[in-house]
CSV table of C-alpha atoms in Angstrom, one decimal:
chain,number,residue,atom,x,y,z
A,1,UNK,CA,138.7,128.2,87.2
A,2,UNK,CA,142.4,129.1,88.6
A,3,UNK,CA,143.2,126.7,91.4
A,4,UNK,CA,146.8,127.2,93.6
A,5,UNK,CA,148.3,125.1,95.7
A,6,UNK,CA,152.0,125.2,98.1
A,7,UNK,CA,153.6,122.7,100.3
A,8,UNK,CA,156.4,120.7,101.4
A,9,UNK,CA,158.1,117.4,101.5
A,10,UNK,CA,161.3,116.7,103.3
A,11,UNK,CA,163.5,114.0,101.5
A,12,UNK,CA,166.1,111.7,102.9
A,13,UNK,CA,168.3,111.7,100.1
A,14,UNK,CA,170.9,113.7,99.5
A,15,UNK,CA,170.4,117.1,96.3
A,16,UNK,CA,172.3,114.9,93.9
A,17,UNK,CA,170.5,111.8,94.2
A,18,UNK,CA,167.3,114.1,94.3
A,19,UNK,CA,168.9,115.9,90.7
A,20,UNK,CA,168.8,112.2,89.4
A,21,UNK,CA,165.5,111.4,90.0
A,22,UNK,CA,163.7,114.7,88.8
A,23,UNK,CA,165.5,114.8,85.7
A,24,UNK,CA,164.5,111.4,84.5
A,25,UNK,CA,160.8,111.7,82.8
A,26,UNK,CA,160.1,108.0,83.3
A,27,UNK,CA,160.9,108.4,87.2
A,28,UNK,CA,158.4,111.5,87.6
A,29,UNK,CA,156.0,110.1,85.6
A,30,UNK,CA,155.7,107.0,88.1
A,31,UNK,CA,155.2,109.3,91.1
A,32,UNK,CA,151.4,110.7,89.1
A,33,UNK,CA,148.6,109.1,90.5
A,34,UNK,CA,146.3,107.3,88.9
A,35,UNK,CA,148.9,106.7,85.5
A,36,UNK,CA,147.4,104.9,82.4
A,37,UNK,CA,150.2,105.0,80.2
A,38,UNK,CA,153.5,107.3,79.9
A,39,UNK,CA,155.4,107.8,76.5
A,40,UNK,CA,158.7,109.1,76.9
A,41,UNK,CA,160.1,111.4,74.1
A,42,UNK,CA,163.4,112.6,75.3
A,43,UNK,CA,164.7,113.5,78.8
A,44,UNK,CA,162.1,116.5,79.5
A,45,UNK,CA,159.0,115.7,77.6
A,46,UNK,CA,156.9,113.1,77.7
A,47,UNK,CA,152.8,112.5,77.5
A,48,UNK,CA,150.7,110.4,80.0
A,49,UNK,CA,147.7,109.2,80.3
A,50,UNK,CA,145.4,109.6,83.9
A,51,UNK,CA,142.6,108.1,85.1
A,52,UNK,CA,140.2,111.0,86.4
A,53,UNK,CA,137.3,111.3,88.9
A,54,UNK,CA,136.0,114.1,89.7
A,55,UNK,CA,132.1,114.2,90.5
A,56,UNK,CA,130.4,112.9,87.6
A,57,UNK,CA,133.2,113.4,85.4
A,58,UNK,CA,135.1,110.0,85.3
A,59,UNK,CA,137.7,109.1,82.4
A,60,UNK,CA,141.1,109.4,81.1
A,61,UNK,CA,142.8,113.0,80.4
A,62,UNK,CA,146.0,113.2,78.3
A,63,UNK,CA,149.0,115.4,79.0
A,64,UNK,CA,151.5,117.0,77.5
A,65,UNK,CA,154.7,117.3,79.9
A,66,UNK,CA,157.5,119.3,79.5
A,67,UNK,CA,160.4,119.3,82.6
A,68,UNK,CA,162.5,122.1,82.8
A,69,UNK,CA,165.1,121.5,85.3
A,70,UNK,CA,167.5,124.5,86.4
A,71,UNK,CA,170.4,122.8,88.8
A,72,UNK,CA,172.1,126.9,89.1
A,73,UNK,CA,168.5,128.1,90.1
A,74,UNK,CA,168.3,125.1,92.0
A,75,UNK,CA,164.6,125.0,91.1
A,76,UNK,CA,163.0,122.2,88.8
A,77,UNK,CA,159.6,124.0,87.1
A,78,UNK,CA,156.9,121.5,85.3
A,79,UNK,CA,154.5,122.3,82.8
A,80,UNK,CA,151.3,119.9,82.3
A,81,UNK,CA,149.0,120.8,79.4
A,82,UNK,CA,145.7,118.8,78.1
A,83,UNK,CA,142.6,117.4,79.3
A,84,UNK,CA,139.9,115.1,78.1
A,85,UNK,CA,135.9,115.0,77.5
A,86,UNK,CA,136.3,118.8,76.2
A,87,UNK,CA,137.9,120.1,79.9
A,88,UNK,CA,141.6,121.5,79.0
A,89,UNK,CA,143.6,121.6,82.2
A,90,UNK,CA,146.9,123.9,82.1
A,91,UNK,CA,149.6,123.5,85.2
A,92,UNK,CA,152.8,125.3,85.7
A,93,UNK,CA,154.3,123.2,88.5
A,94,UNK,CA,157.7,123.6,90.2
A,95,UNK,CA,159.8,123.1,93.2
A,96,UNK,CA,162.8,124.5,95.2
A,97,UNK,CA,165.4,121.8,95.9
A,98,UNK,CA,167.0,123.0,98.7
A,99,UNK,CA,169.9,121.2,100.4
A,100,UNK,CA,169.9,120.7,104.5
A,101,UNK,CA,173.3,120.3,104.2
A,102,UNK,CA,173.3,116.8,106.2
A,103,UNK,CA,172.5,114.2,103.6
A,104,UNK,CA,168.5,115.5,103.5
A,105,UNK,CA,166.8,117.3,100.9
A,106,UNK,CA,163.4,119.8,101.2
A,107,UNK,CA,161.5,120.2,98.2
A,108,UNK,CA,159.2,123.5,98.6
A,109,UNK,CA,156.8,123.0,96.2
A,110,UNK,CA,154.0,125.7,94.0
A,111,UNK,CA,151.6,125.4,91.2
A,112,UNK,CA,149.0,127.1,89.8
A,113,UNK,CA,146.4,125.3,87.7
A,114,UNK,CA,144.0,126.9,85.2
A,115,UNK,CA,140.7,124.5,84.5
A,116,UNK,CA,138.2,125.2,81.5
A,117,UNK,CA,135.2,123.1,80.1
A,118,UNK,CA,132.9,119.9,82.0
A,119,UNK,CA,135.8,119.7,84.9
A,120,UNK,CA,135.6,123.2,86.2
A,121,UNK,CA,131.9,123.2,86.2
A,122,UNK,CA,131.8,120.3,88.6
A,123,UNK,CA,132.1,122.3,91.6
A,124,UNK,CA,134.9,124.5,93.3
A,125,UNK,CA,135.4,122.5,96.7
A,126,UNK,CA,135.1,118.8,94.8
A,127,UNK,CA,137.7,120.1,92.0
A,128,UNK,CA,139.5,121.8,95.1
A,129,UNK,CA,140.0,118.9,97.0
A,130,UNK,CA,140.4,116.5,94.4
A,131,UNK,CA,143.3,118.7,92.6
A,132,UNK,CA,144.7,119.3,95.7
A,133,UNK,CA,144.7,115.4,96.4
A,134,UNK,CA,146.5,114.9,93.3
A,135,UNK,CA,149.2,117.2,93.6
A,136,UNK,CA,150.2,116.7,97.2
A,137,UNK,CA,150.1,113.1,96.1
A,138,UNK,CA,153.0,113.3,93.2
A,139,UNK,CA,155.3,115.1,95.4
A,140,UNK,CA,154.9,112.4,98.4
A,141,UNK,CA,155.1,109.5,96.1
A,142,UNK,CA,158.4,111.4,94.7
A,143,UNK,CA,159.9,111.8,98.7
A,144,UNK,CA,158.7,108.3,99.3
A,145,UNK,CA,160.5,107.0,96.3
A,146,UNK,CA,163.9,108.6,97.1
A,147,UNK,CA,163.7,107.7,100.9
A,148,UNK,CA,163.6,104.0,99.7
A,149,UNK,CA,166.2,104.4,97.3
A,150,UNK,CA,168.4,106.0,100.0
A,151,UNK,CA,170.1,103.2,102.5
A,152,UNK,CA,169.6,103.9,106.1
C-alpha cells in the first residue's frame, strides 16, 4: 500500500533558528507522536521507538532515521525505515524551508509512504487517516516548538 500526503505549516521563527532545530536528531525526534524511546547516533541518524494503533494492530514499531539536511537546496528530506509485528513501513519525508523574509518561516511539506505486511491489510481509510494523523502531527508539533522558542 503506497500512501502520500502534502501540507503546510507556517513558523514564527526566523530560517536560521528553523536550520537549528531540524538539524538536531534529538529535537525532531521529540516532535514524533506517540515516542517510546530515541537513540541518537550522530547528528542525522538516529532510531525510535512508537507506540502504534492502527485497527487491531496495537504495539511498538522501530525505525531507522536518517536526516539529510540541504541548507543550498533549502530543503530538509527524511527517510524512516522499519516496522514491527512483521509490517515494514518505508517513508521518504521532506520539506521546503522557505523564508517570508519578515522573521517567519513556511515549511511546505511531502511524503510518500510505502506499507507492507499486518498494517496495510487493516484497511485503506483507517491506515489513511491514521498515517495521515501522524504526519500532519510531527510537522505541527515541529511549528509549535519553534513558535515557543521564538520571543514575541
Amino acid at each position: 500500500m503506497k500512501l502520500q500526503y502534502t501540507g503546510q505549516e507556517q513558523v514564527s521563527a526566523p530560517v536560521s533558528d528553523v536550520w537549528t532545530f531540524i538539524r538536531d536528531p534529538r529535537l525532531v525526534a521529540s516532535c514524533l507522536p506517540d515516542v517510546d524511546t530515541v537513540d541518537v547516533h550522530d547528528d542525522t541518524h538516529f532510531d525510535a521507538t512508537v507506540k502504534v494503533g492502527i485497527g487491531p494492530v496495537r504495539g511498538k514499531f522501530k525505525f531507522k532515521i536518517e536526516l539529510q539536511p540541504d541548507p543550498d537546496a533549502g530543503r530538509m528530506t527524511v527517510k524512516i525505515n522499519g516496522g514491527g509485528f512483521g509490517s515494514v513501513v518505508d517513508l521518504a519525508a521532506g520539506a521546503n524551508i522557505v523564508d517570508n523574509g519578515n522573521a517567519t518561516t513556511t515549511l511546505d511539506w511531502g511524503g510518500e509512504a510505502t506499507m507492507r505486511g499486518p498494517v496495510a491489510t487493516v484497511g485503506g481509510r483507517v491506515l489513511d487517516a491514521q498515517a495521515q494523523k501522524l504526519i500532519t502531527q510531527t510537522f505541527a508539533n515541529m511549528a509549535a516548538k519553534l513558535n515557543a522558542a521564538t520571543p514575541a
